[in-house]
Coordinates of C-alpha atoms and ligand atoms in Angstrom, one line a residue:
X1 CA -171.3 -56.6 142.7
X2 CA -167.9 -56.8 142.1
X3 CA -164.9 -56.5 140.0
X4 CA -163.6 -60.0 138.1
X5 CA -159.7 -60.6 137.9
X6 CA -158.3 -63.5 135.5
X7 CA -154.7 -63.7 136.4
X8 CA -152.5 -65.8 134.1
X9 CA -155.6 -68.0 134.9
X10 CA -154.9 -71.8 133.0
X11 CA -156.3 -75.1 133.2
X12 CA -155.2 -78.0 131.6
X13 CA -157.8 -80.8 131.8
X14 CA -156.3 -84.3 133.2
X15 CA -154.6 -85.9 130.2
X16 CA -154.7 -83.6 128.0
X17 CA -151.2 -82.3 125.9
X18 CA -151.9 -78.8 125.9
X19 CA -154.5 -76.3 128.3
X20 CA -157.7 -75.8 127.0
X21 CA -157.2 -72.0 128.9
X22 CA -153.5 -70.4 128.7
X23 CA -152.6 -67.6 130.5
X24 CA -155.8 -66.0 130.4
X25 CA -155.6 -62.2 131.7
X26 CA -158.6 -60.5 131.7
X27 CA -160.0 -57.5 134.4
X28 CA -163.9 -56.9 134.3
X29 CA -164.8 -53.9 136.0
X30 CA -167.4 -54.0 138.4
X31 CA -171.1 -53.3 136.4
X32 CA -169.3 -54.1 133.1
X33 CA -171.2 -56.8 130.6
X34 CA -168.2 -59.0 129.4
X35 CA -168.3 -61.3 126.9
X36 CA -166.1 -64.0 125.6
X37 CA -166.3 -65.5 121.9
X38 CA -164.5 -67.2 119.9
X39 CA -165.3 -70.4 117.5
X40 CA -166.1 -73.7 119.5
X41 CA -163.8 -75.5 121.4
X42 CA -161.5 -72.0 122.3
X43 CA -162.2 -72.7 125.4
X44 CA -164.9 -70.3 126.6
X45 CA -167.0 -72.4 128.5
X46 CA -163.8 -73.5 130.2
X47 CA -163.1 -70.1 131.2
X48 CA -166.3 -69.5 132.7
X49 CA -166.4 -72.8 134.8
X50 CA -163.0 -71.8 136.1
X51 CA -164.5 -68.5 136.8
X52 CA -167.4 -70.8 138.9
X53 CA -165.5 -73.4 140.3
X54 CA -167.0 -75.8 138.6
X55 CA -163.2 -76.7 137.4
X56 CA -160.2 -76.4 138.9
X57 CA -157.6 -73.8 138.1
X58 CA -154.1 -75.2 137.2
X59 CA -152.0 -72.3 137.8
X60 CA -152.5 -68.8 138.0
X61 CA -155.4 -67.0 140.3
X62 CA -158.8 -65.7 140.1
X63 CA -160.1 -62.8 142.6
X64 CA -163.7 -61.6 142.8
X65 CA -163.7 -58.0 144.0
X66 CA -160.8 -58.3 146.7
X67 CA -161.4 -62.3 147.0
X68 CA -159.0 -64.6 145.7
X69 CA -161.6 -67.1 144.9
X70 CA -159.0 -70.2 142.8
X71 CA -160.0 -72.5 145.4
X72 CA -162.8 -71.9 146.7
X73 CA -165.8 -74.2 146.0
X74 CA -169.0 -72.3 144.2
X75 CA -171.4 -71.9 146.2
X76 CA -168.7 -69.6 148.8
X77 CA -168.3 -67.9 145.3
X78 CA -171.3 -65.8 145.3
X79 CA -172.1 -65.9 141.3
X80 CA -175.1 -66.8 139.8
X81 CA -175.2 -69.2 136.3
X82 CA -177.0 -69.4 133.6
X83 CA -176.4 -72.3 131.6
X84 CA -177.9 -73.1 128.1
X85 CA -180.3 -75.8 128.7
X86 CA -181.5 -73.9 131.5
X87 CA -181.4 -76.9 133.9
X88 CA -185.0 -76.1 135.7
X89 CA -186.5 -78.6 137.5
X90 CA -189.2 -80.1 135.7
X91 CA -191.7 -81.1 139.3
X92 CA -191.2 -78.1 140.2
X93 CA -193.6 -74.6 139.8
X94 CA -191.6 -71.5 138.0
X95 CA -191.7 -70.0 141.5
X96 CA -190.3 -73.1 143.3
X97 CA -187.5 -73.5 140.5
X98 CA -186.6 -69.4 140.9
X99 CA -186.7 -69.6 144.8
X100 CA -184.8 -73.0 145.1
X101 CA -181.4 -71.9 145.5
X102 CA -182.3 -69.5 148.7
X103 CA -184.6 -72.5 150.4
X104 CA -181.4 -74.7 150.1
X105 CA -179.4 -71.5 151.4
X106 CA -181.5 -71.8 154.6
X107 CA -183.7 -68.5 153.7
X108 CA -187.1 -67.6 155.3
X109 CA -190.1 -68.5 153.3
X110 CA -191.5 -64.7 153.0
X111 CA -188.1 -63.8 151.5
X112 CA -188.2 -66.3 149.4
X113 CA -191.4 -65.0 148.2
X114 CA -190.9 -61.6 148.3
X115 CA -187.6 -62.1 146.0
X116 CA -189.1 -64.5 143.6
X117 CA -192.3 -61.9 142.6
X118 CA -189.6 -58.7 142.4
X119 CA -187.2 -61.1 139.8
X120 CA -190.9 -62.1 138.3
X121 CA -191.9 -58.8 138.1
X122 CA -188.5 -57.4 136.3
X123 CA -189.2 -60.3 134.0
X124 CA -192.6 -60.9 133.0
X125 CA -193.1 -63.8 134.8
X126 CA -195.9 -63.3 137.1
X127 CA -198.6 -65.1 135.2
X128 CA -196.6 -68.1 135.5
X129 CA -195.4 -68.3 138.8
X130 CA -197.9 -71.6 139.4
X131 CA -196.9 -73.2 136.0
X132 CA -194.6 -76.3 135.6
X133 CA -191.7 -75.2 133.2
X134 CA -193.5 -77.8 130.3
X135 CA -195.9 -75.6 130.4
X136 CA -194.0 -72.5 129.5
X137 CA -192.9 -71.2 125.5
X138 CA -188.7 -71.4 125.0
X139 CA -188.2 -67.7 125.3
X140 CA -190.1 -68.3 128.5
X141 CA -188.5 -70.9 130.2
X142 CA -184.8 -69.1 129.3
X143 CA -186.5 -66.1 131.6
X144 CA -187.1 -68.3 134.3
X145 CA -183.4 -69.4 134.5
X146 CA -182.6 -66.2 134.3
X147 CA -184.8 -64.9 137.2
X148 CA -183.5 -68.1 139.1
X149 CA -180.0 -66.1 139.0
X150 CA -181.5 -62.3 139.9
X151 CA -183.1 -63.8 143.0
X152 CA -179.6 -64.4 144.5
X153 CA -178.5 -61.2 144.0
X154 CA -174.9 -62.4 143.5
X155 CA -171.8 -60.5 143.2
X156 CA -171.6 -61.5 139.3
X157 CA -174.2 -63.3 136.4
X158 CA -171.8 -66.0 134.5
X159 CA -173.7 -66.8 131.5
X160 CA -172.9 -69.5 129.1
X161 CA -174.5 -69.2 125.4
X162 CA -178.1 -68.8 126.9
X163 CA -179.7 -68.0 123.6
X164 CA -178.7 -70.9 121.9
X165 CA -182.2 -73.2 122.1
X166 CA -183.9 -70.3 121.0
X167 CA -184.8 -69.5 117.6
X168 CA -183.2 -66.8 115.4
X169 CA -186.2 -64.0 116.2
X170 CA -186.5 -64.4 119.4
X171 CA -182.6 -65.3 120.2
X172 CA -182.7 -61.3 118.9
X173 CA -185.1 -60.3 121.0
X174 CA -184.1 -62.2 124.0
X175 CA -180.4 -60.6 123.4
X176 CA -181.8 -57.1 123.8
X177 CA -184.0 -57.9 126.9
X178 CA -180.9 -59.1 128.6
X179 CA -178.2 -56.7 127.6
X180 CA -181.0 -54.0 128.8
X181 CA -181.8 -56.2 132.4
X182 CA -177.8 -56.2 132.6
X183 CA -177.5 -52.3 132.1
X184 CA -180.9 -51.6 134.8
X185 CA -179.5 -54.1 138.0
X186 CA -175.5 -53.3 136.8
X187 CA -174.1 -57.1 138.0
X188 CA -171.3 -57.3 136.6
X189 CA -172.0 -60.4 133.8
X190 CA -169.3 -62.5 132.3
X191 CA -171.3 -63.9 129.2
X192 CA -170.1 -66.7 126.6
X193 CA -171.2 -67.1 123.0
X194 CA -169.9 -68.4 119.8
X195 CA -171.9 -66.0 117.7
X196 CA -169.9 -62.5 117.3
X197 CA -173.1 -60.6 116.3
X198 CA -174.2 -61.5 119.6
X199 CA -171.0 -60.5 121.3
X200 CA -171.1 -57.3 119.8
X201 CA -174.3 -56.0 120.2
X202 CA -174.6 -57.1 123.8
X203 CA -170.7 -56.8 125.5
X204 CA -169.4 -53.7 127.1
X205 CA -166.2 -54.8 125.6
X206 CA -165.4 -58.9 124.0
X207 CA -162.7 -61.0 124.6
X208 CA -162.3 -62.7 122.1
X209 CA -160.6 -66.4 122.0
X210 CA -158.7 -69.2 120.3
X211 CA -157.1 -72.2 120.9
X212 CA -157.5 -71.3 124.6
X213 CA -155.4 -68.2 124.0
X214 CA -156.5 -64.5 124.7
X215 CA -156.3 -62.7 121.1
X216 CA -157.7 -59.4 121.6
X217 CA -160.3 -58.0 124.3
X218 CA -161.7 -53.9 123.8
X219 CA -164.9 -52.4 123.2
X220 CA -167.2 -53.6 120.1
X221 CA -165.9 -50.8 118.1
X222 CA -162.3 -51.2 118.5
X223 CA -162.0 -54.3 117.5
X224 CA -163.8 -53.6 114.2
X225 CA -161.5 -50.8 113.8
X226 CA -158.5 -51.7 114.5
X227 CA -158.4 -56.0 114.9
X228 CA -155.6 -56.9 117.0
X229 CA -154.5 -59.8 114.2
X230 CA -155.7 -61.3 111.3
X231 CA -157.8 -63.9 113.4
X232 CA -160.0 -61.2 115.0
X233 CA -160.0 -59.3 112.0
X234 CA -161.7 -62.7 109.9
X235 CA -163.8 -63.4 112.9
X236 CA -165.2 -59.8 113.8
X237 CA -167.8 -58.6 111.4
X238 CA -170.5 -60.1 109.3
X239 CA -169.4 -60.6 106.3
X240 CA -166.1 -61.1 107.2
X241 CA -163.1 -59.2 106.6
X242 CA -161.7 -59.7 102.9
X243 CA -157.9 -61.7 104.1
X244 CA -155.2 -61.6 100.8
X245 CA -151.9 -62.8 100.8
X246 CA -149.8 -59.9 99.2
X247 CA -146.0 -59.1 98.1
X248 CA -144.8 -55.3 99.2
X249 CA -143.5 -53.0 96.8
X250 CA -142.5 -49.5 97.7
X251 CA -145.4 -47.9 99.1
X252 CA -147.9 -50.6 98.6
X253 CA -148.8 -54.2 98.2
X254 CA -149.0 -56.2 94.6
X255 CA -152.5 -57.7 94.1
X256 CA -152.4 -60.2 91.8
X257 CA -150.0 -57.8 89.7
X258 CA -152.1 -54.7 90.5
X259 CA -150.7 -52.4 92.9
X260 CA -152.9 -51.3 96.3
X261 CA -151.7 -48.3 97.9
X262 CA -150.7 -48.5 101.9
X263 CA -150.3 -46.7 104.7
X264 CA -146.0 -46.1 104.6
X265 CA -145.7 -47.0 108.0
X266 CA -147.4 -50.1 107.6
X267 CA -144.9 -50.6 104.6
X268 CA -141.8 -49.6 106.7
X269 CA -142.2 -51.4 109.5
X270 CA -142.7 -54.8 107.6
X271 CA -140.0 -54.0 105.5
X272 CA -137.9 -53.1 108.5
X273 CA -138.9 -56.2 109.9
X274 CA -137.8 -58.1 106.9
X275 CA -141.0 -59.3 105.7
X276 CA -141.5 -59.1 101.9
X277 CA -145.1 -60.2 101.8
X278 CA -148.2 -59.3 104.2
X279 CA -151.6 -60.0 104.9
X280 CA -154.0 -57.3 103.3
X281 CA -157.7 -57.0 105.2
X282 CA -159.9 -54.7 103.9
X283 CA -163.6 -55.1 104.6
X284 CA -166.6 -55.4 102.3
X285 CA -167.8 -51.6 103.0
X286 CA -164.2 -50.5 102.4
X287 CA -164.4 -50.7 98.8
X288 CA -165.5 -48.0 96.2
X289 CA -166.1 -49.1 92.3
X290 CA -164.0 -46.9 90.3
X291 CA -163.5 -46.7 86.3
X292 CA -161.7 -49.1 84.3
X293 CA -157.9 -49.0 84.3
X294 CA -158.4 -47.5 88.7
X295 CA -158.0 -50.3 91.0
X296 CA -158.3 -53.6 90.8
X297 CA -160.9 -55.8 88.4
X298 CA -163.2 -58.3 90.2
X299 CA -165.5 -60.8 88.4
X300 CA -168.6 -60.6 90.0
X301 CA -169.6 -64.8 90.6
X302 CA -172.7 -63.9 93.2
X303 CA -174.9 -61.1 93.9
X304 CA -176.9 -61.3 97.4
X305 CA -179.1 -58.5 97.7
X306 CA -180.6 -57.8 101.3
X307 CA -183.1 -54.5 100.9
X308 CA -181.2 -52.3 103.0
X309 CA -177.3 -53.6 101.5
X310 CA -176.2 -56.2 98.7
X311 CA -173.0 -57.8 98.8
X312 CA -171.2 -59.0 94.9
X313 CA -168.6 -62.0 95.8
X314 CA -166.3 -61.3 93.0
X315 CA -162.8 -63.2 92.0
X316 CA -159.8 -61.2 91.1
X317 CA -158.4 -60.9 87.7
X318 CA -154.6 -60.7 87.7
X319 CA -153.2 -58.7 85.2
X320 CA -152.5 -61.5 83.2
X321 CA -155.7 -62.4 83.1
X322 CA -156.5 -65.3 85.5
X323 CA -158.4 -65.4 88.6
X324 CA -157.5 -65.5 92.1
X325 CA -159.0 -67.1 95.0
X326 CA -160.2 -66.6 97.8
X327 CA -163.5 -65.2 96.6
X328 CA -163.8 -61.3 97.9
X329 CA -166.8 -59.6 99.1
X330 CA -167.6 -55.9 98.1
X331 CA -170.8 -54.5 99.7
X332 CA -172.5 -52.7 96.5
X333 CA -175.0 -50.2 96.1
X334 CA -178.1 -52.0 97.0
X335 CA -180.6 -49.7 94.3
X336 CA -177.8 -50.7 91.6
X337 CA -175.8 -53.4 91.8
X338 CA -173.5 -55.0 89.7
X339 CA -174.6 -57.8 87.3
X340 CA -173.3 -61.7 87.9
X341 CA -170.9 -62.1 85.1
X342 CA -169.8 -58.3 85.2
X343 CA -166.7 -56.9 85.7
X344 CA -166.2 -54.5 88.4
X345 CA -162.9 -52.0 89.3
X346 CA -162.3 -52.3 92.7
X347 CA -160.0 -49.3 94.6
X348 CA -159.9 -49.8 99.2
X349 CA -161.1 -46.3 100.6
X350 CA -157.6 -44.7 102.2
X351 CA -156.8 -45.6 105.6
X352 CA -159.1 -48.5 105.5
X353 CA -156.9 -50.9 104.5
X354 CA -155.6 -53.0 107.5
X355 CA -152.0 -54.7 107.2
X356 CA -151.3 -58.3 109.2
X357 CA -147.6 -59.7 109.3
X358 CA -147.8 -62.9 107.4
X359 CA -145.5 -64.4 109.5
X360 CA -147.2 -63.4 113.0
X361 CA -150.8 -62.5 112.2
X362 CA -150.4 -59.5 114.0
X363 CA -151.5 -55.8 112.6
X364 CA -148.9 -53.7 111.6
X365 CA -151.2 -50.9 110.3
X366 CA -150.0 -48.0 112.2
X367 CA -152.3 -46.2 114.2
X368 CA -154.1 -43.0 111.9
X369 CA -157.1 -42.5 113.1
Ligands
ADP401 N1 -164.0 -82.2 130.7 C1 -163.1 -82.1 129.7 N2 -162.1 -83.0 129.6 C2 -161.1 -82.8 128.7 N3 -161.1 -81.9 127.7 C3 -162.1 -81.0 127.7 C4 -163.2 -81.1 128.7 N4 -164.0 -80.0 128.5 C5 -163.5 -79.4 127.4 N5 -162.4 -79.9 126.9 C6 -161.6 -79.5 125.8 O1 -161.1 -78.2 126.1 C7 -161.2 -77.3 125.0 C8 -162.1 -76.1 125.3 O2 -163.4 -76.6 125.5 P1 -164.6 -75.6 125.9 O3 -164.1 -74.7 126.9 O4 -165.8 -76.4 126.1 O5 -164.7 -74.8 124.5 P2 -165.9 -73.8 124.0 O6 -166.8 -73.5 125.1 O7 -165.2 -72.6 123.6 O8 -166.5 -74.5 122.8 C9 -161.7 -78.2 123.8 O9 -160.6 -78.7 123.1 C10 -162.4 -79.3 124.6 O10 -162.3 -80.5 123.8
MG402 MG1 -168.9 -74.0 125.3

């Protein structure tokens, strides 16, 4: 096990105008569950194949624990993959495919075995040790590449969307069996996924990505809390963050000619930075419904109700009367929520308003909390 260093790490693939990965910085601690999202084509899966060897670096290094590992080929890397098509052989038994990688390594037979039936143990695989992978369910066959990896006890697990041929139940499930695997054998695990459910349930702390650039990396909570810039903040959370353009007054924002009360130091410094517009988030369990004449007025266009939560996606009436886009999303009281068609007053709780510079992206929301 070992610590995982990203240092100014880019690549830019022959031909291309621009690198796919820029600059990346990034420190995994040793143990930690580390994973990297961001929408497709951020360059995630380039990252982790850098990380491998599987491409090479263009500039900057890459160390694992005390290694400086840029140029090294993989297999002197010591780190296990898993990729998302699993890759097993399809001749071969589930105990041939997990013991391959140590019988090309040169290791004795009863090690072999002996390894294989602890990985198949810690994975519910010992029934199937004879089977050919056709054989075998989905969620089956994606434990099999996994035990494949745990046999080589390798300094670090690089996994790259794993879930992702699975279907939505069992992609749940799966995600829990391996965040809990991670936390009981404590390899440090680079992971990569599109989906930022799945990055936030499972990471330690996410990185996440775009346009091959590093936007924000911190715990799960953090970056709910307080999103680096208005990218994470839209990308982080399910639904997403509400995003509206605004002009700043003194001491707040204009909303389609309503006024929204900020924090002042938010204000100040965009003010002090000549900006006369921002970028208001607020998210969907920020709001409160208030009485006619507080807040602002949403028309209520959708109602999805859930059980547990129900969301209204409401436009915004200006105060001359016309409607705003982009559509806003107020979670509602589930036992009593709004009609479609209604009009509802809409105020953002205090201090849960974020503020993003509209000329950077970047939060400006002084720290309150
Ligand atoms: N072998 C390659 N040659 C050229 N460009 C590539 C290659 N692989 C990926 N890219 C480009 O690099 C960028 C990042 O790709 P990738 O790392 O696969 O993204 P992600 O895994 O986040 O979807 C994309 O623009 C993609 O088109
Ligand atoms: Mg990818």
């Amino acid at each position: 096990m070992a610590a995982i260093t990203y240092d100014h790490a880019t690549l830019t693939y022959p031909g291309a105008t621009r690198p796919s990965v820029n600059a990346l910085d990034l420190e995994i601690a040793d143990g930690e569950f580390l994973v990297l999202v961001g929408p497709s084509g951020c360059g995630k899966s380039t990252s982790l194949r850098m990380l491998a060897g599987l491409e090479d670096v263009t500039e900057g290094t890459i160390r694992i624990g005390d290694r400086d590992v840029t140029h090294l080929p993989p297999k002197e890397r010591d780190i296990a993959m898993v990729f998302q098509n699993y890759a097993l052989y399809p001749h071969m038994t589930v105990a041939d495919n997990m013991g391959f990688a140590l019988k090309i390594a040169g290791m004795k037979k009863d090690e072999i075995g002996t390894r294989v039936r602890e990985a198949a143990k810690i994975l519910d695989l010992e029934p199937y040790l004879d089977r050919k992978p056709k054989a075998l369910s989905g969620g089956q066959r994606q434990r099999v590449a996994m035990g494949r990896a745990i046999v080589r006890s390798p300094q670090a697990f690089l996994m790259d969307e794993p879930l992702s041929n699975l279907d939505a139940k069992l992609r749940v499930q799966t995600r829990t069996e391996i965040a809990a695997l991670q936390r009981r054998l404590g390899v440090t695990t680079v992971y990569v996924t599109h989906d930022q459910v799945e990055a936030m349930t499972m990471g330690d702390r996410v990185a996440v990505l775009k346009d091959g650039f590093l936007q924000q990396v911190d715990t799960p909570r953090n970056l709910y809390d307080k999103p680096a810039n208005a990218f994470v903040a839209g990308f982080i959370g399910s639904p997403a963050m509400n995003l509206v353009d605004v002009e700043l007054t003194e001491g707040g924002a204009r909303l389609g000619g309503h006024t929204v009360p900020l924090q002042r130091s938010a204000v100040a410094a965009l003010a002090d930075a000549g900006g006369r517009t921002a970028t208001l988030g607020f998210r969907p369990e920020s709001v409160e419904l208030v009485r006619a004449g507080e807040g602002f007025p949403v028309e209520v266009v959708v109602v999805e109700e859930l059980g547990s939560d129900a969301y209204a996606y409401g436009r915004l009436t200006t105060a001359t009367g016309q409607t705003v886009d982009p559509l806003l999303t107020l979670r509602v009281d589930p036992r009593k929520p709004p009609a479609k068609g209604e009009t509802v007053h809409v105020a953002i709780r205090a201090g849960e308003g974020h503020v993003f510079s509209s000329e950077s992206g970047r939060r400006v929301t002084a720290d309150e909390r």
